[in-house]
């Protein structure tokens, strides 16, 4: 009859196309639900039956409404970022919505870092990036939601800082917020039923609340979709090839200047000026790295994108954004970071150029190893 169907849990309009948007329901589940005349979205279904949180992303307008509500709450804000993709983890304007509320900054995906990387330096670096966004976190902690490493420390910190407040967990999509909350639920064996309560005003989503051991709750908020992430340029298969999956094994390259390294078709590194020297690459262990002469590099990329240089796969290469060059001259030993992909440690006093798809950040930081 043409009328839109709504989830009887959260009220979101049912749709079968976008897994990460509100109201997603697999077609088979939709057919079954229609027979019984009750259709739940996948998110509400998994919450009811498995006590599990499925990630969901909001558009800008809905997300603004959500932040406005946080502004009015008396809350400890747990801000989850992906330490591999700090730019891609930024919540635009978060500092304006924080008000007087304290922020606890959580750097997720620590399991990917080589053990040689000093955690204290990384924490300082994350804190500085947060300061640049106008945020003054009361504390910074690193953990792995996937391996459950240091999640208990986070819970201890939350108890230390929350005082007489609720806890709001915020983060953009893909930083691992749902994985983290599901770990927290698993650790809190007392949690039998997650409570879904009143809607975030102006959004289609209910709040998911996890009761804490007093009258307070931990609230999972939907993420905002950050289009700067590699996740938006690559399909699931390609993303598995470029996004680090396991602890990174550094690879060293001795390069003369005027040499280039390709990282699949997703990133490029030009050593433009300086003596013969060593560079250390920290990328997904299985990503194909190809060395060539700088003068041949443009031509090589045009010919080999989607062939030797994958990802992207041949069928996706025409939609893949062009690589954009970012030039740097180092004064100290530095990391040239390709956000969401990895980084290259570069000695002091050389000229280098990092290339990444338009929209993906390339930046230099003081070397962390
Ligand atoms: P959300 O959108 O923020 O809720 O993110 P998800 O929880 O769905 O996680 C996004 C992706 O990051 C998934 O592929 C997860 O498996 C992965 N992920 C989440 N946490 C970690 C972690 O601690 N380490 C690693 N290596 N991957 C993680």
Coordinates of C-alpha atoms and ligand atoms in Angstrom, one line a residue:
X1 CA 0.0 0.0 0.0
X2 CA 3.1 2.2 -0.3
X3 CA 3.1 3.2 3.4
X4 CA 6.5 3.1 5.1
X5 CA 7.1 0.3 7.7
X6 CA 8.5 1.2 11.1
X7 CA 10.4 -0.8 13.6
X8 CA 8.2 -1.6 16.5
X9 CA 11.2 -1.2 18.8
X10 CA 12.7 2.1 17.9
X11 CA 10.3 3.4 15.4
X12 CA 12.9 3.9 12.7
X13 CA 11.7 3.5 9.1
X14 CA 12.5 -0.1 8.0
X15 CA 15.0 -0.4 5.1
X16 CA 17.0 -3.3 3.6
X17 CA 19.8 -1.5 1.8
X18 CA 22.1 0.3 4.3
X19 CA 23.5 -1.9 7.1
X20 CA 24.9 1.0 9.1
X21 CA 21.8 3.3 8.9
X22 CA 18.8 3.2 11.3
X23 CA 16.0 0.8 10.5
X24 CA 18.2 -1.8 8.6
X25 CA 16.6 -5.2 8.4
X26 CA 17.8 -8.1 6.2
X27 CA 15.2 -8.9 3.5
X28 CA 14.6 -12.5 4.9
X29 CA 13.9 -11.1 8.4
X30 CA 11.6 -8.5 6.9
X31 CA 9.6 -11.2 5.1
X32 CA 9.3 -13.3 8.3
X33 CA 8.3 -10.2 10.3
X34 CA 5.6 -9.2 7.8
X35 CA 4.0 -12.7 8.3
X36 CA 3.8 -12.1 12.1
X37 CA 2.9 -8.5 11.6
X38 CA 5.7 -7.3 13.8
X39 CA 8.9 -6.0 12.2
X40 CA 12.0 -5.2 14.3
X41 CA 15.0 -3.6 12.8
X42 CA 18.2 -5.7 13.1
X43 CA 19.5 -3.4 15.9
X44 CA 16.4 -3.8 18.1
X45 CA 16.2 -7.5 17.3
X46 CA 19.8 -8.2 18.4
X47 CA 19.4 -6.0 21.5
X48 CA 16.2 -7.9 22.5
X49 CA 17.4 -11.4 21.8
X50 CA 21.2 -11.3 22.2
X51 CA 21.8 -8.3 24.4
X52 CA 24.2 -7.1 21.8
X53 CA 24.7 -3.7 20.3
X54 CA 24.8 -3.3 16.5
X55 CA 26.7 -0.2 15.2
X56 CA 24.5 2.5 13.7
X57 CA 25.4 5.8 12.1
X58 CA 23.4 9.0 12.0
X59 CA 23.4 11.8 9.5
X60 CA 24.6 15.3 10.4
X61 CA 21.2 16.7 11.4
X62 CA 20.2 13.9 13.7
X63 CA 23.7 13.8 15.2
X64 CA 23.5 17.5 16.0
X65 CA 20.3 16.9 17.9
X66 CA 21.9 14.1 19.8
X67 CA 24.9 16.3 20.8
X68 CA 22.5 19.0 21.9
X69 CA 21.0 16.6 24.3
X70 CA 24.4 15.7 25.7
X71 CA 25.0 19.3 26.3
X72 CA 22.1 19.4 28.6
X73 CA 23.0 16.3 30.5
X74 CA 25.1 16.1 33.6
X75 CA 27.5 13.4 32.2
X76 CA 30.9 12.0 32.0
X77 CA 31.7 11.8 28.3
X78 CA 33.7 8.9 27.1
X79 CA 35.0 9.9 23.7
X80 CA 36.3 6.9 21.7
X81 CA 38.8 7.4 18.9
X82 CA 40.7 5.1 16.5
X83 CA 44.4 5.7 17.2
X84 CA 45.0 4.8 13.6
X85 CA 42.7 7.4 12.2
X86 CA 42.6 10.4 14.4
X87 CA 41.3 12.8 11.8
X88 CA 38.7 10.3 10.8
X89 CA 37.6 10.1 14.5
X90 CA 36.9 13.8 15.0
X91 CA 33.4 14.7 16.0
X92 CA 32.9 18.1 14.5
X93 CA 32.2 20.8 17.1
X94 CA 32.2 18.3 20.0
X95 CA 33.9 20.9 22.3
X96 CA 30.8 23.2 21.9
X97 CA 28.5 20.5 23.3
X98 CA 30.6 19.3 26.1
X99 CA 29.8 22.3 28.4
X100 CA 31.0 21.6 31.9
X101 CA 31.0 17.9 31.4
X102 CA 34.4 16.1 31.8
X103 CA 35.7 14.1 28.9
X104 CA 37.6 10.8 29.1
X105 CA 39.5 10.1 25.9
X106 CA 39.8 6.5 24.8
X107 CA 42.3 5.5 22.1
X108 CA 41.0 2.2 20.7
X109 CA 42.7 -0.5 18.6
X110 CA 45.9 -0.6 20.7
X111 CA 46.4 -4.3 19.7
X112 CA 47.6 -3.1 16.3
X113 CA 50.5 -1.1 17.6
X114 CA 54.0 -2.7 17.5
X115 CA 55.3 -3.2 21.0
X116 CA 58.2 -0.9 20.2
X117 CA 55.9 2.0 20.2
X118 CA 55.9 4.0 23.4
X119 CA 52.4 4.2 24.8
X120 CA 53.2 7.3 26.8
X121 CA 54.2 9.2 23.7
X122 CA 51.1 8.1 21.9
X123 CA 48.9 9.3 24.8
X124 CA 50.6 12.7 24.8
X125 CA 50.1 12.9 21.0
X126 CA 46.4 12.0 21.3
X127 CA 46.0 14.6 24.0
X128 CA 47.6 17.3 21.9
X129 CA 45.3 16.5 19.0
X130 CA 42.3 16.7 21.4
X131 CA 43.6 20.1 22.6
X132 CA 43.7 21.3 19.0
X133 CA 40.0 20.5 18.8
X134 CA 39.3 22.6 21.9
X135 CA 39.0 19.6 24.2
X136 CA 40.7 19.2 27.6
X137 CA 40.3 15.6 28.5
X138 CA 40.6 14.7 32.2
X139 CA 42.4 11.6 31.2
X140 CA 43.6 9.6 28.2
X141 CA 43.7 5.8 28.0
X142 CA 44.6 3.2 25.4
X143 CA 42.8 -0.1 25.0
X144 CA 41.7 -2.8 22.5
X145 CA 38.0 -3.4 22.4
X146 CA 38.6 -6.4 20.1
X147 CA 41.0 -8.3 22.4
X148 CA 39.5 -6.9 25.6
X149 CA 42.9 -5.5 26.6
X150 CA 42.7 -2.7 29.3
X151 CA 38.9 -2.6 29.1
X152 CA 38.8 -3.2 32.8
X153 CA 41.1 -0.3 33.4
X154 CA 38.6 1.9 31.5
X155 CA 35.8 0.8 33.8
X156 CA 37.9 1.6 36.8
X157 CA 38.6 5.1 35.3
X158 CA 34.9 5.6 34.6
X159 CA 34.1 4.9 38.2
X160 CA 36.8 7.2 39.4
X161 CA 35.6 10.1 37.3
X162 CA 31.9 9.8 36.9
X163 CA 31.0 10.9 40.5
X164 CA 27.3 11.6 40.5
X165 CA 26.8 11.5 36.8
X166 CA 25.6 9.3 33.9
X167 CA 28.1 8.2 31.3
X168 CA 27.7 9.0 27.6
X169 CA 29.9 7.0 25.2
X170 CA 30.4 8.9 22.0
X171 CA 32.4 8.3 18.8
X172 CA 32.1 8.4 15.0
X173 CA 31.3 5.2 13.2
X174 CA 34.1 2.6 12.7
X175 CA 36.2 3.6 15.7
X176 CA 35.0 0.4 17.5
X177 CA 32.5 1.9 19.9
X178 CA 30.0 -1.0 19.5
X179 CA 32.7 -3.6 20.0
X180 CA 33.8 -1.8 23.2
X181 CA 30.2 -1.5 24.6
X182 CA 29.6 -5.2 23.9
X183 CA 32.8 -6.0 25.8
X184 CA 31.6 -3.9 28.7
X185 CA 28.2 -5.7 28.7
X186 CA 30.1 -9.1 28.7
X187 CA 32.2 -8.1 31.6
X188 CA 29.2 -6.9 33.6
X189 CA 27.6 -10.3 33.9
X190 CA 24.9 -8.7 36.0
X191 CA 23.5 -7.0 33.0
X192 CA 20.6 -9.1 31.9
X193 CA 18.6 -6.7 29.9
X194 CA 19.7 -3.6 28.2
X195 CA 17.2 -0.9 28.7
X196 CA 16.0 1.1 25.7
X197 CA 14.5 4.3 26.9
X198 CA 13.1 7.5 25.5
X199 CA 14.2 8.7 22.2
X200 CA 17.0 11.2 21.5
X201 CA 14.9 14.2 20.6
X202 CA 14.8 14.8 16.9
X203 CA 16.3 11.4 16.0
X204 CA 14.8 8.1 15.2
X205 CA 16.8 6.2 17.8
X206 CA 16.1 5.2 21.3
X207 CA 18.8 5.5 23.9
X208 CA 20.5 2.2 24.9
X209 CA 21.3 2.3 28.6
X210 CA 23.4 0.0 30.6
X211 CA 22.6 0.3 34.3
X212 CA 25.6 1.1 36.5
X213 CA 25.8 0.0 40.2
X214 CA 24.0 3.0 41.5
X215 CA 21.1 4.9 40.0
X216 CA 23.2 6.0 37.0
X217 CA 23.5 4.6 33.5
X218 CA 26.0 4.2 30.7
X219 CA 24.4 5.4 27.5
X220 CA 25.5 4.2 24.1
X221 CA 25.0 6.9 21.5
X222 CA 24.9 6.3 17.7
X223 CA 28.0 7.3 15.8
X224 CA 28.2 10.0 13.2
X225 CA 29.2 9.0 9.7
X226 CA 32.7 10.5 9.0
X227 CA 33.2 10.6 5.2
X228 CA 36.9 11.2 5.5
X229 CA 37.6 7.6 6.4
X230 CA 39.1 5.0 4.1
X231 CA 36.0 2.8 5.0
X232 CA 34.0 5.1 2.7
X233 CA 36.3 4.6 -0.3
X234 CA 36.7 0.9 -0.2
X235 CA 34.3 -2.1 -0.1
X236 CA 34.5 -4.6 2.8
X237 CA 37.0 -6.9 1.1
X238 CA 39.4 -4.1 0.2
X239 CA 39.1 -2.6 3.6
X240 CA 40.3 -5.9 5.1
X241 CA 43.4 -5.7 2.9
X242 CA 44.4 -2.2 3.9
X243 CA 43.1 -1.8 7.4
X244 CA 45.5 -3.4 9.8
X245 CA 44.1 -6.6 11.2
X246 CA 46.8 -7.8 13.5
X247 CA 49.8 -6.3 15.3
X248 CA 51.8 -4.4 12.7
X249 CA 55.3 -5.7 11.8
X250 CA 57.4 -2.8 10.7
X251 CA 59.3 -3.0 7.3
X252 CA 62.5 -1.1 6.6
X253 CA 63.4 0.3 3.2
X254 CA 66.8 1.8 2.2
X255 CA 65.9 4.4 -0.4
X256 CA 67.8 6.9 -2.5
X257 CA 66.1 10.1 -3.2
X258 CA 63.9 10.2 -6.3
X259 CA 62.4 6.8 -5.3
X260 CA 58.8 6.0 -4.7
X261 CA 56.9 3.3 -2.7
X262 CA 53.3 2.4 -3.5
X263 CA 51.1 0.8 -0.9
X264 CA 48.6 -1.1 -3.0
X265 CA 46.8 1.6 -4.9
X266 CA 45.7 3.5 -1.8
X267 CA 48.9 5.4 -0.8
X268 CA 52.2 6.5 -2.2
X269 CA 55.4 7.8 -0.7
X270 CA 58.0 9.8 -2.6
X271 CA 61.5 10.4 -1.2
X272 CA 62.2 13.6 -3.0
X273 CA 65.4 15.0 -1.5
X274 CA 68.1 13.8 0.9
X275 CA 70.9 11.2 1.2
X276 CA 70.5 7.4 0.9
X277 CA 68.7 6.5 4.1
X278 CA 66.3 4.1 5.9
X279 CA 62.5 4.5 6.1
X280 CA 60.3 2.2 8.3
X281 CA 56.8 1.5 7.1
X282 CA 54.0 0.5 9.5
X283 CA 51.1 -0.8 7.4
X284 CA 48.8 -3.9 7.3
X285 CA 51.3 -6.8 7.1
X286 CA 49.7 -8.2 3.8
X287 CA 49.4 -4.9 1.9
X288 CA 51.5 -5.1 -1.3
X289 CA 54.4 -2.6 -1.3
X290 CA 56.0 -1.7 -4.6
X291 CA 59.2 0.3 -5.1
X292 CA 59.9 2.3 -8.3
X293 CA 61.6 5.4 -9.6
X294 CA 59.9 8.7 -8.9
X295 CA 60.1 9.7 -12.5
X296 CA 58.1 6.6 -13.5
X297 CA 55.6 6.7 -10.6
X298 CA 52.7 8.6 -12.2
X299 CA 52.7 6.5 -15.3
X300 CA 53.1 3.3 -13.3
X301 CA 50.1 4.2 -11.1
X302 CA 47.9 4.9 -14.2
X303 CA 48.8 1.6 -15.8
X304 CA 48.8 -0.6 -12.7
X305 CA 45.9 0.8 -10.6
X306 CA 43.5 -2.2 -10.0
X307 CA 46.1 -4.6 -11.5
X308 CA 49.4 -4.8 -9.6
X309 CA 48.3 -2.0 -7.3
X310 CA 45.3 -3.3 -5.4
X311 CA 43.1 -2.3 -3.6
X312 CA 41.0 -1.0 -5.2
X313 CA 39.9 -4.0 -7.2
X314 CA 39.7 -3.6 -11.0
X315 CA 35.9 -3.2 -11.0
X316 CA 36.1 -0.3 -8.4
X317 CA 39.1 1.6 -9.8
X318 CA 37.1 4.0 -11.8
X319 CA 35.2 5.2 -8.7
X320 CA 38.4 5.5 -6.6
X321 CA 39.3 9.1 -5.7
X322 CA 42.6 10.4 -7.2
X323 CA 45.6 10.4 -4.9
X324 CA 46.5 13.9 -3.6
X325 CA 50.1 14.9 -2.8
X326 CA 51.1 16.4 0.6
X327 CA 54.7 17.7 0.7
X328 CA 56.8 17.8 3.9
X329 CA 60.4 18.7 4.9
X330 CA 61.4 17.1 8.2
X331 CA 63.4 19.0 10.9
X332 CA 63.3 16.1 13.4
X333 CA 62.7 12.3 13.1
X334 CA 59.1 12.1 12.1
X335 CA 56.2 9.9 11.2
X336 CA 54.4 10.6 8.0
X337 CA 50.9 9.4 8.8
X338 CA 48.3 8.2 6.3
X339 CA 45.2 8.3 8.3
X340 CA 43.5 5.0 8.8
X341 CA 46.2 3.2 6.9
X342 CA 49.5 3.4 8.7
X343 CA 52.7 5.6 8.7
X344 CA 56.3 5.8 7.7
X345 CA 59.1 6.9 10.0
X346 CA 61.3 9.4 8.2
X347 CA 64.7 10.8 9.4
X348 CA 65.3 14.5 10.1
X349 CA 66.3 16.8 7.3
X350 CA 64.7 15.2 4.3
X351 CA 62.0 16.1 1.8
X352 CA 59.2 13.6 1.3
X353 CA 55.7 13.6 -0.3
X354 CA 52.8 11.5 1.0
X355 CA 49.9 10.7 -1.3
X356 CA 46.4 9.5 -0.3
X357 CA 42.9 9.6 -1.8
X358 CA 41.3 13.0 -1.7
X359 CA 39.7 13.4 1.7
X360 CA 42.1 11.1 3.6
X361 CA 44.4 13.0 5.9
X362 CA 48.2 12.9 5.5
X363 CA 50.2 14.6 8.2
X364 CA 53.5 14.6 10.0
X365 CA 54.0 14.0 13.7
X366 CA 57.1 13.7 15.9
X367 CA 58.3 10.0 15.5
X368 CA 56.7 7.8 18.2
X369 CA 59.4 5.1 18.0
Ligands
LIG1 P1 31.5 1.5 15.6 O1 31.0 1.9 14.3 O2 32.3 2.5 16.2 O3 30.5 0.9 16.6 O4 32.6 0.3 15.3 P2 32.6 -1.3 15.4 O5 32.5 -1.7 16.8 O6 31.6 -1.8 14.4 O7 34.1 -1.6 14.8 C1 34.5 -1.1 13.5 C2 35.6 -2.0 13.0 O8 36.7 -1.9 13.8 C3 35.2 -3.5 13.0 O9 35.8 -4.1 11.9 C4 35.9 -4.0 14.3 O10 36.2 -5.4 14.2 C5 37.1 -3.2 14.3 N1 37.6 -3.0 15.7 C6 36.9 -2.6 16.8 N2 37.6 -2.5 17.9 C7 38.9 -2.9 17.5 C8 40.1 -3.1 18.2 O11 40.3 -2.9 19.4 N3 41.2 -3.6 17.5 C9 41.1 -3.8 16.1 N4 42.2 -4.3 15.5 N5 39.9 -3.7 15.5 C10 38.8 -3.2 16.1

